[in-house]
Tab-separated table of C-alpha atoms in Angstrom:
chain	number	residue	atom	x	y	z
A	1	UNK	CA	-5.571	26.624	-11.311
A	2	UNK	CA	-4.589	27.116	-14.941
A	3	UNK	CA	-5.504	30.335	-16.695
A	4	UNK	CA	-7.504	30.251	-19.977
A	5	UNK	CA	-4.363	31.283	-21.829
A	6	UNK	CA	-2.387	28.364	-20.406
A	7	UNK	CA	-5.167	25.925	-21.272
A	8	UNK	CA	-5.363	27.137	-24.861
A	9	UNK	CA	-1.642	27.374	-25.681
A	10	UNK	CA	0.157	24.005	-26.021
A	11	UNK	CA	3.529	25.656	-25.419
A	12	UNK	CA	2.370	27.123	-22.107
A	13	UNK	CA	0.799	23.809	-21.128
A	14	UNK	CA	4.072	22.080	-21.900
A	15	UNK	CA	6.019	24.626	-19.849
A	16	UNK	CA	3.628	24.222	-16.910
A	17	UNK	CA	3.986	20.427	-17.128
A	18	UNK	CA	7.786	20.693	-17.206
A	19	UNK	CA	7.825	23.036	-14.200
A	20	UNK	CA	5.501	20.732	-12.271
A	21	UNK	CA	7.690	17.712	-13.059
A	22	UNK	CA	10.826	19.601	-11.972
A	23	UNK	CA	9.135	20.703	-8.749
A	24	UNK	CA	8.008	17.160	-7.959
A	25	UNK	CA	11.536	15.860	-8.587
A	26	UNK	CA	12.995	18.407	-6.141
A	27	UNK	CA	10.299	17.494	-3.616
A	28	UNK	CA	11.131	13.777	-3.882
A	29	UNK	CA	14.848	14.455	-3.407
A	30	UNK	CA	14.051	16.744	-0.496
A	31	UNK	CA	11.936	14.121	1.242
A	32	UNK	CA	14.651	11.488	0.771
A	33	UNK	CA	17.355	13.709	2.228
A	34	UNK	CA	15.022	14.953	4.959
A	35	UNK	CA	14.269	11.401	6.107
A	36	UNK	CA	18.001	10.626	6.260
A	37	UNK	CA	18.856	13.800	8.177
A	38	UNK	CA	16.001	13.235	10.623
A	39	UNK	CA	17.266	9.700	11.279
A	40	UNK	CA	20.844	10.962	11.704
A	41	UNK	CA	19.706	13.732	14.019
A	42	UNK	CA	17.683	11.250	16.077
A	43	UNK	CA	20.747	9.028	16.469
A	44	UNK	CA	22.914	11.938	17.642
A	45	UNK	CA	20.174	13.111	20.010
A	46	UNK	CA	19.803	9.654	21.537
A	47	UNK	CA	23.582	9.322	21.768
A	48	UNK	CA	23.910	12.669	23.550
A	49	UNK	CA	21.068	11.706	25.888
A	50	UNK	CA	22.525	8.260	26.624
A	51	UNK	CA	25.970	9.730	27.361
A	52	UNK	CA	24.335	12.501	29.417
A	53	UNK	CA	26.298	15.128	27.502
A	54	UNK	CA	25.858	18.725	28.652
A	55	UNK	CA	24.002	21.282	26.571
A	56	UNK	CA	26.459	23.572	24.750
A	57	UNK	CA	24.603	26.675	25.911
A	58	UNK	CA	22.622	29.276	24.022
A	59	UNK	CA	25.516	31.274	22.557
A	60	UNK	CA	27.461	28.239	21.328
A	61	UNK	CA	24.255	26.717	19.962
A	62	UNK	CA	23.477	29.863	17.969
A	63	UNK	CA	27.087	30.146	16.739
A	64	UNK	CA	27.132	26.495	15.666
A	65	UNK	CA	23.727	26.686	14.007
A	66	UNK	CA	24.300	29.879	12.031
A	67	UNK	CA	27.867	28.904	11.163
A	68	UNK	CA	26.842	25.512	9.794
A	69	UNK	CA	23.823	27.070	8.092
A	70	UNK	CA	26.105	29.521	6.268
A	71	UNK	CA	28.457	26.669	5.317
A	72	UNK	CA	25.558	24.619	3.965
A	73	UNK	CA	24.264	27.549	1.938
A	74	UNK	CA	27.754	28.262	0.580
A	75	UNK	CA	28.330	24.627	-0.493
A	76	UNK	CA	24.758	23.813	-1.511
A	77	UNK	CA	25.636	23.197	-5.174
A	78	UNK	CA	28.443	20.724	-4.483
A	79	UNK	CA	28.907	17.373	-2.787
A	80	UNK	CA	30.188	19.248	0.263
A	81	UNK	CA	26.666	20.574	0.685
A	82	UNK	CA	25.555	17.083	1.688
A	83	UNK	CA	28.373	16.875	4.229
A	84	UNK	CA	27.404	20.284	5.597
A	85	UNK	CA	23.713	19.470	5.914
A	86	UNK	CA	24.507	16.319	7.908
A	87	UNK	CA	26.902	18.333	10.094
A	88	UNK	CA	24.162	20.901	10.716
A	89	UNK	CA	21.406	18.398	11.482
A	90	UNK	CA	23.762	16.260	13.563
A	91	UNK	CA	24.738	19.289	15.634
A	92	UNK	CA	21.077	20.153	16.159
A	93	UNK	CA	20.441	16.572	17.204
A	94	UNK	CA	23.258	16.829	19.747
A	95	UNK	CA	21.704	19.986	21.242
A	96	UNK	CA	18.403	18.107	21.518
A	97	UNK	CA	19.864	15.277	23.626
A	98	UNK	CA	20.196	17.235	26.901
A	99	UNK	CA	16.740	18.746	26.343
A	100	UNK	CA	15.251	15.266	26.041
A	101	UNK	CA	17.007	14.204	29.243
A	102	UNK	CA	15.508	17.170	31.091
A	103	UNK	CA	11.979	16.181	30.064
A	104	UNK	CA	12.543	12.460	30.599
A	105	UNK	CA	13.560	13.252	34.172
A	106	UNK	CA	10.109	14.762	34.805
A	107	UNK	CA	7.151	12.744	36.056
A	108	UNK	CA	5.600	11.159	32.969
A	109	UNK	CA	8.503	12.441	30.887
A	110	UNK	CA	8.479	9.581	28.403
A	111	UNK	CA	4.795	10.278	27.697
A	112	UNK	CA	5.547	13.989	27.170
A	113	UNK	CA	8.311	13.238	24.675
A	114	UNK	CA	6.231	10.608	22.853
A	115	UNK	CA	3.220	12.947	22.624
A	116	UNK	CA	5.337	15.800	21.260
A	117	UNK	CA	7.001	13.483	18.752
A	118	UNK	CA	3.712	11.969	17.583
A	119	UNK	CA	2.035	15.363	17.305
A	120	UNK	CA	4.967	16.708	15.282
A	121	UNK	CA	4.763	13.771	12.877
A	122	UNK	CA	0.997	14.143	12.411
A	123	UNK	CA	1.234	17.908	11.883
A	124	UNK	CA	4.064	17.603	9.355
A	125	UNK	CA	2.407	14.822	7.348
A	126	UNK	CA	-0.964	16.577	7.399
A	127	UNK	CA	0.405	19.962	6.366
A	128	UNK	CA	2.609	18.413	3.666
A	129	UNK	CA	-0.402	16.647	2.182
A	130	UNK	CA	-2.418	19.869	2.341
A	131	UNK	CA	0.362	21.904	0.703
A	132	UNK	CA	0.623	19.448	-2.209
A	133	UNK	CA	-3.094	19.618	-2.984
A	134	UNK	CA	-4.031	23.196	-2.062
A	135	UNK	CA	-3.800	25.960	-4.678
A	136	UNK	CA	-0.610	27.995	-4.463
A	137	UNK	CA	-1.376	31.452	-3.119
A	138	UNK	CA	0.724	34.611	-3.005
A	139	UNK	CA	3.971	32.971	-1.870
A	140	UNK	CA	6.161	36.126	-1.795
A	141	UNK	CA	3.682	37.895	0.477
A	142	UNK	CA	3.259	34.817	2.675
A	143	UNK	CA	7.050	34.388	2.817
A	144	UNK	CA	7.528	37.989	3.958
A	145	UNK	CA	4.902	37.510	6.665
A	146	UNK	CA	6.645	34.343	7.875
A	147	UNK	CA	10.080	35.991	7.881
A	148	UNK	CA	8.845	38.912	9.977
A	149	UNK	CA	6.974	36.570	12.315
A	150	UNK	CA	9.927	34.224	12.812
A	151	UNK	CA	12.347	37.108	13.374
A	152	UNK	CA	9.977	38.642	15.935
A	153	UNK	CA	9.497	35.321	17.730
A	154	UNK	CA	13.272	34.742	17.746
A	155	UNK	CA	13.944	38.126	19.374
A	156	UNK	CA	11.168	37.573	21.921
A	157	UNK	CA	12.589	34.134	22.672
A	158	UNK	CA	16.019	35.610	23.387
A	159	UNK	CA	14.405	38.248	25.609
A	160	UNK	CA	12.547	35.532	27.519
A	161	UNK	CA	15.822	33.674	28.175
A	162	UNK	CA	17.992	36.653	29.167
A	163	UNK	CA	15.263	38.364	31.198
A	164	UNK	CA	14.110	35.082	32.769
A	165	UNK	CA	10.449	35.412	31.733
A	166	UNK	CA	8.922	31.886	31.687
A	167	UNK	CA	5.457	32.967	30.553
A	168	UNK	CA	6.887	34.914	27.616
A	169	UNK	CA	8.930	31.842	26.708
A	170	UNK	CA	5.750	29.774	26.777
A	171	UNK	CA	3.957	32.277	24.540
A	172	UNK	CA	6.893	32.221	22.108
A	173	UNK	CA	6.641	28.421	21.941
A	174	UNK	CA	2.973	28.719	20.995
A	175	UNK	CA	3.847	31.305	18.357
A	176	UNK	CA	6.576	29.057	16.954
A	177	UNK	CA	4.111	26.176	16.591
A	178	UNK	CA	1.984	28.370	14.320
A	179	UNK	CA	4.938	29.855	12.420
A	180	UNK	CA	6.674	26.506	11.819
A	181	UNK	CA	3.385	25.024	10.608
A	182	UNK	CA	3.111	27.900	8.155
A	183	UNK	CA	6.745	27.409	7.114
A	184	UNK	CA	6.105	23.744	6.262
A	185	UNK	CA	3.204	24.713	3.983
A	186	UNK	CA	5.143	27.625	2.456
A	187	UNK	CA	8.326	25.669	1.691
A	188	UNK	CA	6.452	22.681	0.271
A	189	UNK	CA	4.476	24.907	-2.091
A	190	UNK	CA	7.621	26.893	-2.890
A	191	UNK	CA	9.309	23.669	-4.024
A	192	UNK	CA	6.327	22.528	-6.084
A	193	UNK	CA	5.976	25.909	-7.809
A	194	UNK	CA	9.672	26.013	-8.702
A	195	UNK	CA	10.595	28.794	-6.281
A	196	UNK	CA	13.086	26.520	-4.490
A	197	UNK	CA	15.153	24.325	-6.829
A	198	UNK	CA	17.923	23.233	-4.449
A	199	UNK	CA	16.875	20.181	-2.462
A	200	UNK	CA	19.655	20.670	0.097
A	201	UNK	CA	18.365	24.104	1.127
A	202	UNK	CA	14.776	22.848	0.977
A	203	UNK	CA	15.764	20.025	3.333
A	204	UNK	CA	17.366	22.471	5.770
A	205	UNK	CA	14.255	24.655	5.835
A	206	UNK	CA	11.909	21.736	6.497
A	207	UNK	CA	14.285	20.207	9.046
A	208	UNK	CA	14.498	23.470	10.992
A	209	UNK	CA	10.696	23.757	10.885
A	210	UNK	CA	10.278	20.217	12.239
A	211	UNK	CA	12.963	20.721	14.916
A	212	UNK	CA	11.412	23.948	16.184
A	213	UNK	CA	7.908	22.501	15.979
A	214	UNK	CA	8.965	19.520	18.099
A	215	UNK	CA	10.845	21.533	20.743
A	216	UNK	CA	7.999	24.064	20.981
A	217	UNK	CA	5.415	21.309	21.430
A	218	UNK	CA	7.707	19.677	23.988
A	219	UNK	CA	7.752	22.935	25.957
A	220	UNK	CA	3.990	23.413	25.799
A	221	UNK	CA	3.097	19.787	26.620
A	222	UNK	CA	5.689	19.695	29.393
A	223	UNK	CA	4.226	22.848	30.938
A	224	UNK	CA	0.664	21.496	30.802
A	225	UNK	CA	1.757	18.152	32.243
A	226	UNK	CA	3.588	19.850	35.103
A	227	UNK	CA	0.493	21.693	36.299
């Protein structure tokens, strides 16, 4: 909502209009690149599933993810940034292939995967629409809350794997659904408000949110279907 000062000063109105136009341009570029990376990731996931490729394992997955994430961040202002973001999302798609095979092997597995995929799409589209129309709140404070929450969930997730605690892993999946939903709203509003001006990094953030949202829903739906 515009302040009285912004409404009354043509220069401030012009600046606000320029910032809004710049934010919308970044958002459009982000959505274009996001759609391409999602399609590329889906192809690599289906290819890995069709070839029955093994999962690289937790440590290699983390090394590949953080390594490619650093490379993408380092090259984000050059054409190599586009190459890096496709390498990152393609690698994540490859890690998803064996996971999909594990769920497809379950009774009603295709229904589980389809439900998780459809729910992810509905949540992302709904939250994106909400973020574009809702007033921008205190983004720095919300961002700090999300960072702490995601870091906590990540550590708990590692503990669940290494200590073999299935119920903790399930709880972490539920927490990730909430945190990734919040991240979608946060990043979309961050782009619109001009806080994020690099569409490559914006794409990575939204892609990671969608990926984690999907895998977390897959875990939760698979658990409920297996009961």
